[in-house]
Every structure is written in structure tokens, then in C-alpha cells.
XYZ file of C-alpha atoms in Angstrom:
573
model
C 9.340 -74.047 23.737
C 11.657 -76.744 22.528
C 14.428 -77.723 24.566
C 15.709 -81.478 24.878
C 13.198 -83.915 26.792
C 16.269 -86.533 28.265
C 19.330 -85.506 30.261
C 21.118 -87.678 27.435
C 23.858 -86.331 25.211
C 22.500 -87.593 22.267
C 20.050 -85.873 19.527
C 16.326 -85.874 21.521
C 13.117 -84.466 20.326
C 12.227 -80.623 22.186
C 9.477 -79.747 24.487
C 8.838 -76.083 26.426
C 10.955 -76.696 29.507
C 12.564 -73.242 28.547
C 9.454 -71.758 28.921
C 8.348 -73.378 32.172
C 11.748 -72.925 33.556
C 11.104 -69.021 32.827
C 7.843 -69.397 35.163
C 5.304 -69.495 32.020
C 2.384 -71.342 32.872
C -0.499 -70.510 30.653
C -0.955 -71.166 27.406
C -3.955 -70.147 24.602
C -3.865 -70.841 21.315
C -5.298 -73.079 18.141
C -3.416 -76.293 17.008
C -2.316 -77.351 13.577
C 0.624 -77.428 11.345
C 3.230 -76.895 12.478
C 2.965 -76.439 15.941
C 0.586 -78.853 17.573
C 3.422 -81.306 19.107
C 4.459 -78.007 20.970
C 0.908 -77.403 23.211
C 1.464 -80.851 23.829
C 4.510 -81.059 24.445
C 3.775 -77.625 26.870
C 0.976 -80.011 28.657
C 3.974 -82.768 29.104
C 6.248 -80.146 31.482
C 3.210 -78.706 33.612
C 1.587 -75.945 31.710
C -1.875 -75.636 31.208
C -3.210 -75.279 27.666
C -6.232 -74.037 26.567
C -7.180 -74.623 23.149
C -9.866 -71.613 21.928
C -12.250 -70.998 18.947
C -9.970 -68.415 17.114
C -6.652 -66.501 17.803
C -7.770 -63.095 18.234
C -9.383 -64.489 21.712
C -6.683 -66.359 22.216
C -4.111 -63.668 22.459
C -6.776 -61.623 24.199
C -6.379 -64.170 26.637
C -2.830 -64.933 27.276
C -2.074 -60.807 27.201
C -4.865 -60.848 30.207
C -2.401 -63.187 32.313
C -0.006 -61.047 31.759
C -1.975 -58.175 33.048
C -3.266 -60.130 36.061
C -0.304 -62.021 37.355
C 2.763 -59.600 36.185
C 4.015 -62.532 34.028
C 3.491 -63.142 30.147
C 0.593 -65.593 29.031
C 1.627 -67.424 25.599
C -0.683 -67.326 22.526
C 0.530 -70.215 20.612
C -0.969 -69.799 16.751
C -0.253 -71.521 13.356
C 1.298 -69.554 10.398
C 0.229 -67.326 8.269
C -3.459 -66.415 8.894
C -3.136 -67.707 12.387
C -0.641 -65.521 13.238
C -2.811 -62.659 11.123
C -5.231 -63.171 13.750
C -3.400 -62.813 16.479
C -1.977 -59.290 15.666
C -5.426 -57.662 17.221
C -3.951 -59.410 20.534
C -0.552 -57.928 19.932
C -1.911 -54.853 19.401
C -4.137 -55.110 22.501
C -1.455 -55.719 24.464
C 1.136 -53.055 23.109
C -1.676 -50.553 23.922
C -2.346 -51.403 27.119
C 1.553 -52.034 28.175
C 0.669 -56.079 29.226
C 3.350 -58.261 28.921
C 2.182 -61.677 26.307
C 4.260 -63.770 24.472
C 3.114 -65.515 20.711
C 4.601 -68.365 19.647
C 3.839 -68.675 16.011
C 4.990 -71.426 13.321
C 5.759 -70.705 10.473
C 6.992 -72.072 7.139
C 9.859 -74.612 6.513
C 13.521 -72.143 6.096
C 14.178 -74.362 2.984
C 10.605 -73.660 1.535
C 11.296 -69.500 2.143
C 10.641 -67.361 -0.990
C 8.845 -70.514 -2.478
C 5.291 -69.680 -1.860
C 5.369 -71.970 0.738
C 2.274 -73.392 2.929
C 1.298 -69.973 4.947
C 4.393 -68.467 4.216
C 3.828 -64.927 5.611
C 6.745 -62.244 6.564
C 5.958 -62.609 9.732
C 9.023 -61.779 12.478
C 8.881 -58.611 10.060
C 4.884 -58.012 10.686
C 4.890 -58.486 14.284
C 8.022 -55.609 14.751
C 4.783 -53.596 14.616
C 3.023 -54.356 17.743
C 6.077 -55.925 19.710
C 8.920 -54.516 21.722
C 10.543 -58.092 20.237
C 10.026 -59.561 17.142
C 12.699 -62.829 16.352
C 12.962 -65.978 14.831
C 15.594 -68.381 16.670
C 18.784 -69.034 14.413
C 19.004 -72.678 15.760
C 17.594 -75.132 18.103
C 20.454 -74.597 20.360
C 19.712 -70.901 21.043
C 15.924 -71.712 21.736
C 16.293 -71.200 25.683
C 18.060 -67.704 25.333
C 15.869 -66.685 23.515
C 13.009 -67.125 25.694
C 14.426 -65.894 28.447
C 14.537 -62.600 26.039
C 11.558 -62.501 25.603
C 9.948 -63.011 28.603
C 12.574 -60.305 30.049
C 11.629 -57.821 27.922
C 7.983 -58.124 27.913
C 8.124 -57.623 32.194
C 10.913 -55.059 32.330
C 10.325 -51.440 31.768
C 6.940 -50.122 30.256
C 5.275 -53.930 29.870
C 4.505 -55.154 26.388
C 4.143 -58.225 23.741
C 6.946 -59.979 21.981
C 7.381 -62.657 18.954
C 8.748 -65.954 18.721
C 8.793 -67.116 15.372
C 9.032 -70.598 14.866
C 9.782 -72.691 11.368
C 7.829 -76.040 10.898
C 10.877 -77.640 10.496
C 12.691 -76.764 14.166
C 9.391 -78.019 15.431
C 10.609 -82.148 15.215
C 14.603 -81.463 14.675
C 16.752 -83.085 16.683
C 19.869 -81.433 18.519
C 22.913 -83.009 20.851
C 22.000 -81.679 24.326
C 25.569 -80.290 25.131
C 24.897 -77.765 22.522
C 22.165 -76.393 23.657
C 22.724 -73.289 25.484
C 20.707 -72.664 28.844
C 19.847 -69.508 30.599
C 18.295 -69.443 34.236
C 14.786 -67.548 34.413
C 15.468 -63.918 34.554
C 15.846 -61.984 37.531
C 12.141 -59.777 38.540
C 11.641 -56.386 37.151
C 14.168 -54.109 38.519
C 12.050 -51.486 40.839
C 13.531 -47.224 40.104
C 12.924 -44.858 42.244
C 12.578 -40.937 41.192
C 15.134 -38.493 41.946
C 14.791 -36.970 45.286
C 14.555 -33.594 43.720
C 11.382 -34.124 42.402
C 9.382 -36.160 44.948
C 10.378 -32.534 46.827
C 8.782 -30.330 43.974
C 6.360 -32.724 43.438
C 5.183 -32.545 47.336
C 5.477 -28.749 47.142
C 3.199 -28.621 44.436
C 0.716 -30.286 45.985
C 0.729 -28.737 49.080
C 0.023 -25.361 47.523
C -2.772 -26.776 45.156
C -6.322 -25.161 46.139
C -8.016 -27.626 44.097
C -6.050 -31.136 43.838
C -6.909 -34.715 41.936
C -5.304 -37.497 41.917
C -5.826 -40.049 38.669
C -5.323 -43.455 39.282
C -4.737 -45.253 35.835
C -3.708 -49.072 35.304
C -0.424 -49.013 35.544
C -0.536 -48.077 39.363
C -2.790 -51.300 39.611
C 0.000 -53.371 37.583
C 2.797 -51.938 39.481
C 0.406 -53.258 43.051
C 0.581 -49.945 43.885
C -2.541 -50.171 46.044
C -1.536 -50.054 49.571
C 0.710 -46.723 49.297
C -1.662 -44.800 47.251
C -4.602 -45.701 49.735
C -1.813 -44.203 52.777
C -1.677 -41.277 50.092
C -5.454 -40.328 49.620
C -5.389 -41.366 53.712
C -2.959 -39.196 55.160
C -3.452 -36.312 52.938
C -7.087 -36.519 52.050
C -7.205 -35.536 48.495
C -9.641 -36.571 45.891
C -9.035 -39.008 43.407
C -10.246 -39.971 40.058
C -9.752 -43.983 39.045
C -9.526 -44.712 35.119
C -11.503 -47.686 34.217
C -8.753 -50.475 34.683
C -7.897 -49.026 37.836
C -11.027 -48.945 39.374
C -10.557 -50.829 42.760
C -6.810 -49.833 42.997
C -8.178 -47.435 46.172
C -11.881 -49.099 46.852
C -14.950 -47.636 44.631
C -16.840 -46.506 47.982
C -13.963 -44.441 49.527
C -15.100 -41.181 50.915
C -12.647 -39.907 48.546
C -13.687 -40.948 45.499
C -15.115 -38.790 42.788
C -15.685 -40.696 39.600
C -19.390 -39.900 40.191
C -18.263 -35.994 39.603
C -15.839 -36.793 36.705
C -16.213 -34.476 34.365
C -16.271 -31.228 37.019
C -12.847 -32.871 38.737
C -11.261 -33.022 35.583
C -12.568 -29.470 34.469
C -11.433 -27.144 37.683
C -9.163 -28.904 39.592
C -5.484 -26.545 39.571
C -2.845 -29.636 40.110
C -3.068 -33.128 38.936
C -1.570 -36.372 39.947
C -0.955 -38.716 37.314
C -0.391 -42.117 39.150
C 0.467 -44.677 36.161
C -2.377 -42.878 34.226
C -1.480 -41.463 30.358
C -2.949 -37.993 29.126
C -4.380 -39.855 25.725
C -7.919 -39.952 24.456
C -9.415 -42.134 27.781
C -8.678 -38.281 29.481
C -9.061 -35.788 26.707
C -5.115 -35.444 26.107
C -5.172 -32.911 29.452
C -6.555 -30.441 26.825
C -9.081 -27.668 27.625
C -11.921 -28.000 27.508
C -11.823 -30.925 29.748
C -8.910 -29.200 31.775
C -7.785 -25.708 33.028
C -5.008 -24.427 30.407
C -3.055 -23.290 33.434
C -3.560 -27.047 35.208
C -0.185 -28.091 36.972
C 0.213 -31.796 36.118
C 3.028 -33.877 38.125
C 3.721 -36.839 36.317
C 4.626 -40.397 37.860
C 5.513 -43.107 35.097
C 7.397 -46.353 34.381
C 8.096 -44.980 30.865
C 10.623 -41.593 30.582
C 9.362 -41.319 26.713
C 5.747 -41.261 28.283
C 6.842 -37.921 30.682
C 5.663 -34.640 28.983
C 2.763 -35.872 25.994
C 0.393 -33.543 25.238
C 1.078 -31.508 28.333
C 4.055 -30.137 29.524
C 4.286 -31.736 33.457
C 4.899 -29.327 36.122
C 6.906 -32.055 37.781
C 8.123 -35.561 36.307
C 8.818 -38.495 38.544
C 10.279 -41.269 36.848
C 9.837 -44.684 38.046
C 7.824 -47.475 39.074
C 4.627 -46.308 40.684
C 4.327 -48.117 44.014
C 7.654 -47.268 44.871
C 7.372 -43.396 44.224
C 4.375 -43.357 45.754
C 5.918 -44.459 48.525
C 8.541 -41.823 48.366
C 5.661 -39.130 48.009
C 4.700 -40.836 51.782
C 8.212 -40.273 53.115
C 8.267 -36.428 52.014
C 4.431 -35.475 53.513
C 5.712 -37.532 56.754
C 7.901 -34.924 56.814
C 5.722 -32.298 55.766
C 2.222 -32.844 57.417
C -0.545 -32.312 54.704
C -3.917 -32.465 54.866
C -6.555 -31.223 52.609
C -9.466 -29.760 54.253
C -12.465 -31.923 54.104
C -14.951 -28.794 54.551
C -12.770 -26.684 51.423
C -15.023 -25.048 48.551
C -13.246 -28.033 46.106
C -14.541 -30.776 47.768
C -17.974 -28.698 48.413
C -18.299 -28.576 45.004
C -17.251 -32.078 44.258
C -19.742 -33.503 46.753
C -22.603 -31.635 45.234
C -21.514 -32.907 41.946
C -21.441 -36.395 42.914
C -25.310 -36.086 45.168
C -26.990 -34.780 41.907
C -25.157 -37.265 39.632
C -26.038 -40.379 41.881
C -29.481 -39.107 42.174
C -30.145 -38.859 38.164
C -29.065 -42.673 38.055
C -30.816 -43.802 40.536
C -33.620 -42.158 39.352
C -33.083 -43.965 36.063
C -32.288 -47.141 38.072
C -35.765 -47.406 39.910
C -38.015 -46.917 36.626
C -40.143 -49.680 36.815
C -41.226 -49.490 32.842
C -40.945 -52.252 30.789
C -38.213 -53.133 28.139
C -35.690 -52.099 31.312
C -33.633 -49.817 30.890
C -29.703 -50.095 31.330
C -29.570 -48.703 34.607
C -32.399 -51.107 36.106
C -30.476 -53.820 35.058
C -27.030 -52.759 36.515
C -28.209 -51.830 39.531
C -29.871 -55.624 40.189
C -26.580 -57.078 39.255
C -24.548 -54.590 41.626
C -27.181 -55.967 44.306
C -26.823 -59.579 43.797
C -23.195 -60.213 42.237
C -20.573 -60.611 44.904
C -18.155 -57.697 45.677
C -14.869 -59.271 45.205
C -15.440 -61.009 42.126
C -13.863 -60.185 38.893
C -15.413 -57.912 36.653
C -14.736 -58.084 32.537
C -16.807 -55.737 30.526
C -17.596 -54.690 27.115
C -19.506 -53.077 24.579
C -20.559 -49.643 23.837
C -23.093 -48.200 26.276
C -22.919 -51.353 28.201
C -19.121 -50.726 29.305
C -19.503 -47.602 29.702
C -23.139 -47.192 32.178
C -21.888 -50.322 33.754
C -18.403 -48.686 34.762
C -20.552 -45.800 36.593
C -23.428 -48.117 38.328
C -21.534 -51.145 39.284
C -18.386 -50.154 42.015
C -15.261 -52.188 42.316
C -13.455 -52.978 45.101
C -10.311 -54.557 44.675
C -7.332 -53.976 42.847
C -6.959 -55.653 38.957
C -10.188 -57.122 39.292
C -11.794 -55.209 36.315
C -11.104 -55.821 32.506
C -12.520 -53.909 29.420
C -12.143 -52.692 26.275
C -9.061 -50.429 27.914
C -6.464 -47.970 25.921
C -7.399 -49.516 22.226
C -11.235 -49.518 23.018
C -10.973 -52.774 21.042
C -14.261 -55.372 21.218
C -14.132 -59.132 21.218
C -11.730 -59.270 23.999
C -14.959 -59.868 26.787
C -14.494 -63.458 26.702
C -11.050 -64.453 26.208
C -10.029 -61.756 29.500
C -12.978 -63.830 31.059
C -11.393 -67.130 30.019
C -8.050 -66.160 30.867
C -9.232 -64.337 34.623
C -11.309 -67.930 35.550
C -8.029 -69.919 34.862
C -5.814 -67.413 36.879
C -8.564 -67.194 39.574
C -8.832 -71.286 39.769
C -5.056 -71.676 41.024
C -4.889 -68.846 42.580
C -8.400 -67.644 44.455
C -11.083 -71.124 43.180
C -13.731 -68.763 45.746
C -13.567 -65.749 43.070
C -16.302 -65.758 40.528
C -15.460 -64.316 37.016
C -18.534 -62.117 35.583
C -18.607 -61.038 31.864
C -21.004 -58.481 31.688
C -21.347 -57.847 27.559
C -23.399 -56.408 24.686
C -24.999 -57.751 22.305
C -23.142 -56.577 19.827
C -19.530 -57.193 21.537
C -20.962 -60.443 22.454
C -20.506 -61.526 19.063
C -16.950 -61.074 18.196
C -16.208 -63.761 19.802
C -19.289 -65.831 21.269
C -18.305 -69.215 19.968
C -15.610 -69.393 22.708
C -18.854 -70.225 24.959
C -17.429 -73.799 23.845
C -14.070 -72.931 25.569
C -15.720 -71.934 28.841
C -17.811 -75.147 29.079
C -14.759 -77.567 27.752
C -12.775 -76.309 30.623
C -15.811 -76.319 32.986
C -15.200 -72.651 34.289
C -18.308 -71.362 36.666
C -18.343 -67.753 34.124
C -21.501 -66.111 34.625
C -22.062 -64.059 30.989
C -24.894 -61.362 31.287
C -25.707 -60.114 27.812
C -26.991 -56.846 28.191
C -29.444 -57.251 25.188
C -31.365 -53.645 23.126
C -30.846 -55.888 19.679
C -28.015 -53.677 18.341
C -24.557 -51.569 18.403
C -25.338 -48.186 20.164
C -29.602 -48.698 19.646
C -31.443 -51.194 17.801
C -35.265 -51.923 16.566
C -38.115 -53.928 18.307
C -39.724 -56.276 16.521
C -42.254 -54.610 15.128
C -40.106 -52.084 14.259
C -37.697 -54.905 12.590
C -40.456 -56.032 10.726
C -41.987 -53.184 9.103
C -38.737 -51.899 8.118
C -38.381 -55.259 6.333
C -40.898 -54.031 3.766
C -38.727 -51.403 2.721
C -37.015 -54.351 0.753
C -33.609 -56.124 0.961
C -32.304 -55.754 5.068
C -28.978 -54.857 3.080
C -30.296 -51.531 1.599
C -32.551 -50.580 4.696
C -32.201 -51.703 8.066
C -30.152 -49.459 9.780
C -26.039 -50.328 9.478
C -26.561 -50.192 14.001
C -29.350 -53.117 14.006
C -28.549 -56.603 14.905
C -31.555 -59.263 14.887
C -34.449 -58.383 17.486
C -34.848 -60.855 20.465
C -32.196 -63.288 19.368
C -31.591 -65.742 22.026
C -27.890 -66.020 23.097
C -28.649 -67.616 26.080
C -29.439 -71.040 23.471
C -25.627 -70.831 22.362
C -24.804 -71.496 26.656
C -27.314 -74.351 26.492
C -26.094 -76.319 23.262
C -22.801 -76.550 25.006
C -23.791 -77.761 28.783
C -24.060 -74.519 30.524
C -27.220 -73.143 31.710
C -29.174 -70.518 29.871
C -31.429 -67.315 31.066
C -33.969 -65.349 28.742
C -35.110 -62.440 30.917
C -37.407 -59.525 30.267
C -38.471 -58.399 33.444
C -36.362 -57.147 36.992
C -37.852 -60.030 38.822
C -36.966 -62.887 36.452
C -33.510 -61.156 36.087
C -32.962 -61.114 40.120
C -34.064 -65.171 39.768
C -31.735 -65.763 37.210
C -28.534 -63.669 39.059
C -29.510 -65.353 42.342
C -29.479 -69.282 40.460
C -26.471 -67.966 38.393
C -24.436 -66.876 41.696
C -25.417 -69.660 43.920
C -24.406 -72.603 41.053
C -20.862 -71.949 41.419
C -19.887 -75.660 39.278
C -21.837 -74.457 36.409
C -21.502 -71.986 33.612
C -24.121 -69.366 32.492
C -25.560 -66.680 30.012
C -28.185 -64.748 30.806
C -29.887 -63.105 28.025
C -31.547 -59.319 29.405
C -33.569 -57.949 26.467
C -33.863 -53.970 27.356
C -36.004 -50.852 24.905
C -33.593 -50.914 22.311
C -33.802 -47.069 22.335
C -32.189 -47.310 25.957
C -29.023 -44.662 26.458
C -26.963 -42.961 28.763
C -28.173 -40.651 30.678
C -28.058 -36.862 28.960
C -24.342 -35.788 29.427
C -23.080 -32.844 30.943
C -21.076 -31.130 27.941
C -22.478 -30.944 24.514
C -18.957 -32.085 23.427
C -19.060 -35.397 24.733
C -20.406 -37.357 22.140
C -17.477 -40.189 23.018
C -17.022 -42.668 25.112
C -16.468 -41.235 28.692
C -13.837 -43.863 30.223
């Protein structure tokens, strides 16, 4: 943001040293009037812009920083229908409790009311999706404001906030000594729940027959890993990861039983919330999915979170990691260990054998299209285990968040608490420039549909500008949920116009996506077969310079396997 470039008194030009001062340093956005001189003025004071293909993926990007590195990306956009764009980011963001800042321009204050150029209400749009929504009064308050915003996107329940920004501030000069400075704000402050209840809380649990623990996000955010894995440790209880937080205790944990989801969810007595919110991801804690008489103790960042949809047996209030810890301290006190040989984790176990055996049934079907769980279980076997996983798309988010396990903590991305699409690459984008400072070894995978694929496919151009080594697998049945095969395609094309009767699901048969990653430098796959998709993985994961789509055509009539409840018709994240 624009603060004065010269240690001078005199009027000077402004660059973003407010915003590098506040430890910003990633930046997404698209250039033009009025804000261009402000990404490179950004570039000019050390941080690293990266100009995309349109704003939505943009702000999908910078809100993925956020989520990854505990401090706010910036989505810099252009008025009016720039900014427009970027609300789906905002959104995203708001949803998911990430902390992002937007920088938007906006119209000229002396133009206001005129129909000027873009003029849009916009600090009055974006109060909306943002926990802050402002427009600087001057130059001179510019700083303060930042610091603002940046504050209150990391402190308390994480979120997005607006800087609105008139073309004319943009090249306005300002006498140095006016301008009014504020140091980078302090880190989150980190609460701890009343001592009361941690003690109910542990009491609770120690009398539950049939405990589960769900991990959501927010215990990955708050880098809650290390006490919750002591937790499930010491006291041996099962527990339940949401999709964000798979990895927060490792996939392959004896403990684990995602594989028996929908029977843990169903029976178990008490439930452990760990940063995890009873919304539509699990079922609002409503039966069917859950006992009516389930006990549910409740550990949040957010008080106005404690007690929605279900009233909690037990609130804890505070941040995650550090209540967890206090749960430690109170079963150090009182020893508690959950039998490993009890009829709840008999049952679990069973549930979990006869679910992994249906997949891998499914997975080792050798006919031809492939199916979707032949080709995630060759990626799980060739893709390396600590690299970051993004994801996206309907069946392909959802299968591929069963078959392929993680095992670290914030290293999966999806569609998450707005189930929005088009955010696959920009989180990919974003995780490859995080994962370049900070861990250059860690490959970025973006494993995609077709159809989320194309929300935003052009940014293929971003990934090979920068030169980021992204490896994009398009899991490919030619449409949204199911789509035709060619010949199907083409006899439905004598019906008459596509518009009146292909099916409103279809998408194009065989299209070749993997062409878009060749136009652009990368390198390209079209595979139909398990053994040209292991050669393709294997060239894709060695070539670690380069980046890469490959294209997997599967039957278009490919599903999920037959669920376990008639009800489930939904998404089962």
C-alpha cells in the first residue's frame, strides 16, 4: 500500500511499505486502472506479485496464503467488475475463516455520484463477505489502516477484509511528517478455556462408551497437530478428520476411522469437536446422521460458533492447540485409556475392513474406460507422500478424499465449507509459491475434474509464466457428475440443436486439456489406460523443473461406490 518512498519531508509518490512492514508478502491480482503503479510499486519493497487470468482465482489464491502460512495473502483487483469478481474469493474466505486482504481501486472521490469509470458501491458491497470493509480518509492514514486490517483478518475467528482505494490516492503526493505510522501488529493473542470446563469436558469423556473425536480445519490452522496426536496417543480414542484437516493426526494412524464414517458419526455417545463446525460438511449433528441423545463437547476460536444446531454438553472456548493441550494436563491427571479390544472400536474396525475391501475391489478392475478408483489408487502409488494435495470437482473430490491418504498437517485444499469450484488452481498457484520459499522439495498436485477444471483453466498460463513444477491430473468422464461417450455424443446430436438435447451434465467427449499445458510450455499427458497413466505420473513426478497436465479419460458413467444410507444423495465431506 502507499506510503512515502524517500525518508524526505517533502511531498513523495507512495509504494506498499505499510504492507511489507505488516509482514505481507504475496500478492495476486490483475493490473489496470487505477491500480497498476501499486503491484509495482509492491515488487519495488520485496513482495512477490503474481499477475493471474481473472480475479476470482486470484483471491482464491491470496485467501490460500492466508490459510497456509497464518498471514493474509492480498488480491489486488481494479474497480468495479474487478472487484465484482473478486467477491467469490471474499466469500471463500469468510466461509472457510482464512484471513485475505483485497485491495481494490476504485473511482476518482471527485467523480462519485457521476457515473464515473467503474464506479461501483463498493466498501458498501464488500461489508458482506468481510469482517472489514473501509476506504482510507487520506493518504496519511494509509499505514493504520493496514495494520487494521491485517489485525483483524488474523485475530479471533480468521476472515477477509477490504481496502478500498480511489484512483486518485493512487499518484497523490503527501509531506512525510504527516503520515502516521503504526508498527506491524502484535501475533494473535492465544485464550485458553476456563478450567471448569476442560474438567467437565475430561469427565465426559471418560464416561463415554462410544467416543469420536472430529478433527476439522481450524485445529490444522491453529497447528494444533502435535497435542491432538498426544490426545488420540495417550487416550486412544477414535477420530474422524474433516476434509481440510486430513493430515492434522496422519491418514494411516491406527486410530483413524474416516474409512467407517458414516457408522462413527451414527452411534458414537460423546463427540469431540476439535475446530470442526456442526454445518452441512457433518449433517448439522442432526439424527439421522447422529444419536439424538449424542453428548457433544465443543472446542472453538469463535464463542458465537458454541451451541449451533446442537446444544454442547460442554463448551471450551479458545484457541484449539492450546485447549487441547489443557485437555492433556487434566487426563495426566486422570489416566484414560480407551480399550483397544471395546465393542466400539470392534465395530469400527469391521466397518472400516469391509469399506476398504469394496474400494479396492473397485480399484483393481482392470476394464477399460477406468474407473475413478483405478485411477486414484495409481496416483496414491506413485505421487509422493508429503506433497501438497489441492482437489476439486464433484465425484473427483470426493472418491479422491477416501482413496488417496494424507499425511501432514495443511497440506490438503478443496472445495471446503462453501463447496465452491474454480478455486483448484489458484490454491495450487498460491501453495507452489508458499512451498518455493518455504519447502522448494514439496511438489504441489492439483488433482481436478473436468468440469471444475474449467472455471478457471486459463490460469495454466500463470503456472507456466512463473515456472511452478504443478502436476494437474484431470480426472476426465466428459462431464459434471456423468457425461456421454462419443458415440453416445453423437447420436444424441441428431436429436437436433445440443441446446435443446444434450443433457444440461455433458461437457464435450474426449476433449484434450492436456493441449491447453502444451500451448503454454508445460508438458502434456492424454491417457486412457493404467499403464500409460503410471508412465505419465512417473515422467510427471521425476521432472520436478517442469509443469504438467495429464488428461485421464475414464467411462463417463463412472460413480461412487453405492452408499450406505439411502439419504445420502450429497456430497459426503
Amino acid at each position: 500500500m502507499p506510503v512515502p518512498s524517500s525518508t524526505a519531508g517533502g511531498p513523495r509518490q507512495f509504494h506498499p511499505h505499510s504492507s511489507r512492514k505488516s509482514n505481507i508478502e504475496y500478492m495476486f491480482g490483475i493490473v489496470g486502472i487505477p491500480v497498476t503503479e501499486i503491484a509495482i510499486a509492491a515488487q519495488a519493497v520485496g513482495i512477490k506479485y503474481v499477475g493471474m487470468r481473472n480475479e476470482q482465482a486470484a483471491c482464491y489464491a491470496a485467501s490460500a496464503v492466508g490459510y497456509l502460512t497464518g498471514r493474509p495473502g492480498v488480491c489486488l483487483v481494479v474497480s468495479g467488475p474487478g472487484f465484482l469478481h473478486a467477491l467469490g474469493g471474499m466469500a471463500n474466505a469468510a466461509m472457510n475463516c482464512w484471513p485475505l486482504i483485497v485491495i481494490g481501486g476504485s473511482s476518482d472521490r471527485n467523480q462519485e455520484t457521476m457515473g464515473a469509470f467503474q464506479e461501483f458501491p463498493q466498501v458498501e458491497a464488500g461489508r458482506l463477505y468481510n469482517k472489514l470493509s473501509v476506504r482510507p480518509s487520506s493518504l496519511e492514514v494509509i499505514p493504520a489502516v493496514i495494520e487494521k486490517a491485517v489485525r483483524t483478518s488474523i485475530y479471533g475467528r480468521p476472515g477477509s477484509c477490504y481496502i478500498d482505494i480511489p484512483g486518485d490516492f493512487v499518484n497523490l503526493q503527501v509531506n512525510k511528517r504527516s503520515v502516521k505510522y503504526v508498527e506491524c501488529c502484535l501475533p494473535p493473542p492465544i485464550s485458553t478455556a476456563e478450567h471448569s470446563a476442560v474438567s467437565k469436558a475430561a469427565s465426559i469423556i471418560a464416561h463415554s462408551r462410544q467416543p469420536l473425536l472430529i478433527i476439522g480445519k481450524g485445529a490444522a490452522y491453529s497447528h494444533a497437530e502435535n497435542n491432538i496426536r498426544k490426545l488420540v496417543d495417550l487416550c486412544g480414542l477414535p477420530f474422524l478428520p474433516t476434509p481440510m484437516a486430513k493430515g492434522v493426526v496422519p491418514d494411516n494412524h491406527p486410530n483413524c476411522v474416516a474409512a467407517a464414517r458414516s457408522t462413527a458419526l451414527q452411534h458414537a455417545d460423546v463427540i469431540v469437536l476439535l475446530g470442526a463446525r456442526l454445518n452441512w460438511i457433518l449433517h448439522f449433528g442432526l439424527p439421522p446422521r447422529f444419536r439424538h441423545d449424542v453428548k457433544v463437547i465443543q472446542i472453538d476460536i469463535c464463542a458465537e460458533e458454541l451451541g449451533n444446531n446442537v446444544r454442547p454438553a460442554a463448551i471450551l472456548l479458545g484457541d484449539i492447540s492450546a485447549v487441547t493441550k489443557q485437555l492433556l494436563e487434566e487426563f495426566s491427571k486422570r489416566l484414560l485409556k480407551y480399550p483397544s479390544n471395546s465393542e466400539w472400536w470392534k465395530r469400527l474396525r469391521e466397518k472400516i475392513t469391509n469399506n476398504e475391501e469394496r474400494s479396492k475391489g473397485l480399484a483393481l478392475q482392470k476394464s477399460l474406460p477406468m474407473n475413478y478408483y483405478t485411477v486414484f489408487h495409481h496416483i496414491r502409488e506413485l505421487i509422493p507422500k508429503d506433497c501438497i494435495l489441492v482437489s476439486e470437482g464433484a465425484n473427483t473430490m470426493d472418491i479422491g478424499r477416501t482413496m488417496v491418504p494424507n499425511y501432514y498437517p495443511r497440506q490438503r485444499l478443496d472445495a471446503g465449507t462453501f463447496g465452491t469450484m474454480g478455486v483448484g488452481l489458484g490454491f495450487a498457484i498460491a501453495a507452489a509459491m508458499v512451498a518455493k520459499d518455504r519447502t522448494p522439495e514439496k511438489r504441489v498436485i492439483c488433482i481436478e475434474g473436468d468440469s471444475a477444471f474449467g472455471f478457471s483453466g486459463m490460469e495454466v498460463e500463470t503456472i507456466c509464466r512463473y515456472n511452478l513444477p504443478i502436476l494437474i491430473i484431470v480426472v476426465n468422464n466428459n462431464g459434471i457428475y456423468t457425461g456421454l461417450d462419443a458415440d453416445a455424443w453423437k447420436e444424441m446430436l441428431k436429436f437436433g440443436d445440443p441446446a435443446t438435447c444434450v443433457p444440461p451434465v455433458s461437457l464435450l467427449p474426449n476433449s484434450h486439456y492436456e493441449e491447453i499445458m502444451s500451448a503454454f510450455g508445460g508438458k502434456g499427458y492424454f491417457v486412457k489406460t493404467p499403464e500409460e497413466l503410471q508412465n505419465a505420473l512417473k515422467a510427471s513426478v521425476t521432472d520436478k523443473q517442469t509443469p504438467s497436465l495429464i488428461n485421464v479419460m475414464i467411462d463417463p458413467q463412472s460413480e461412487r461406490k453405492k452408499q450406505e444410507f439411502p439419504w445420502l444423495t450429497r456430497s459426503n465431506l
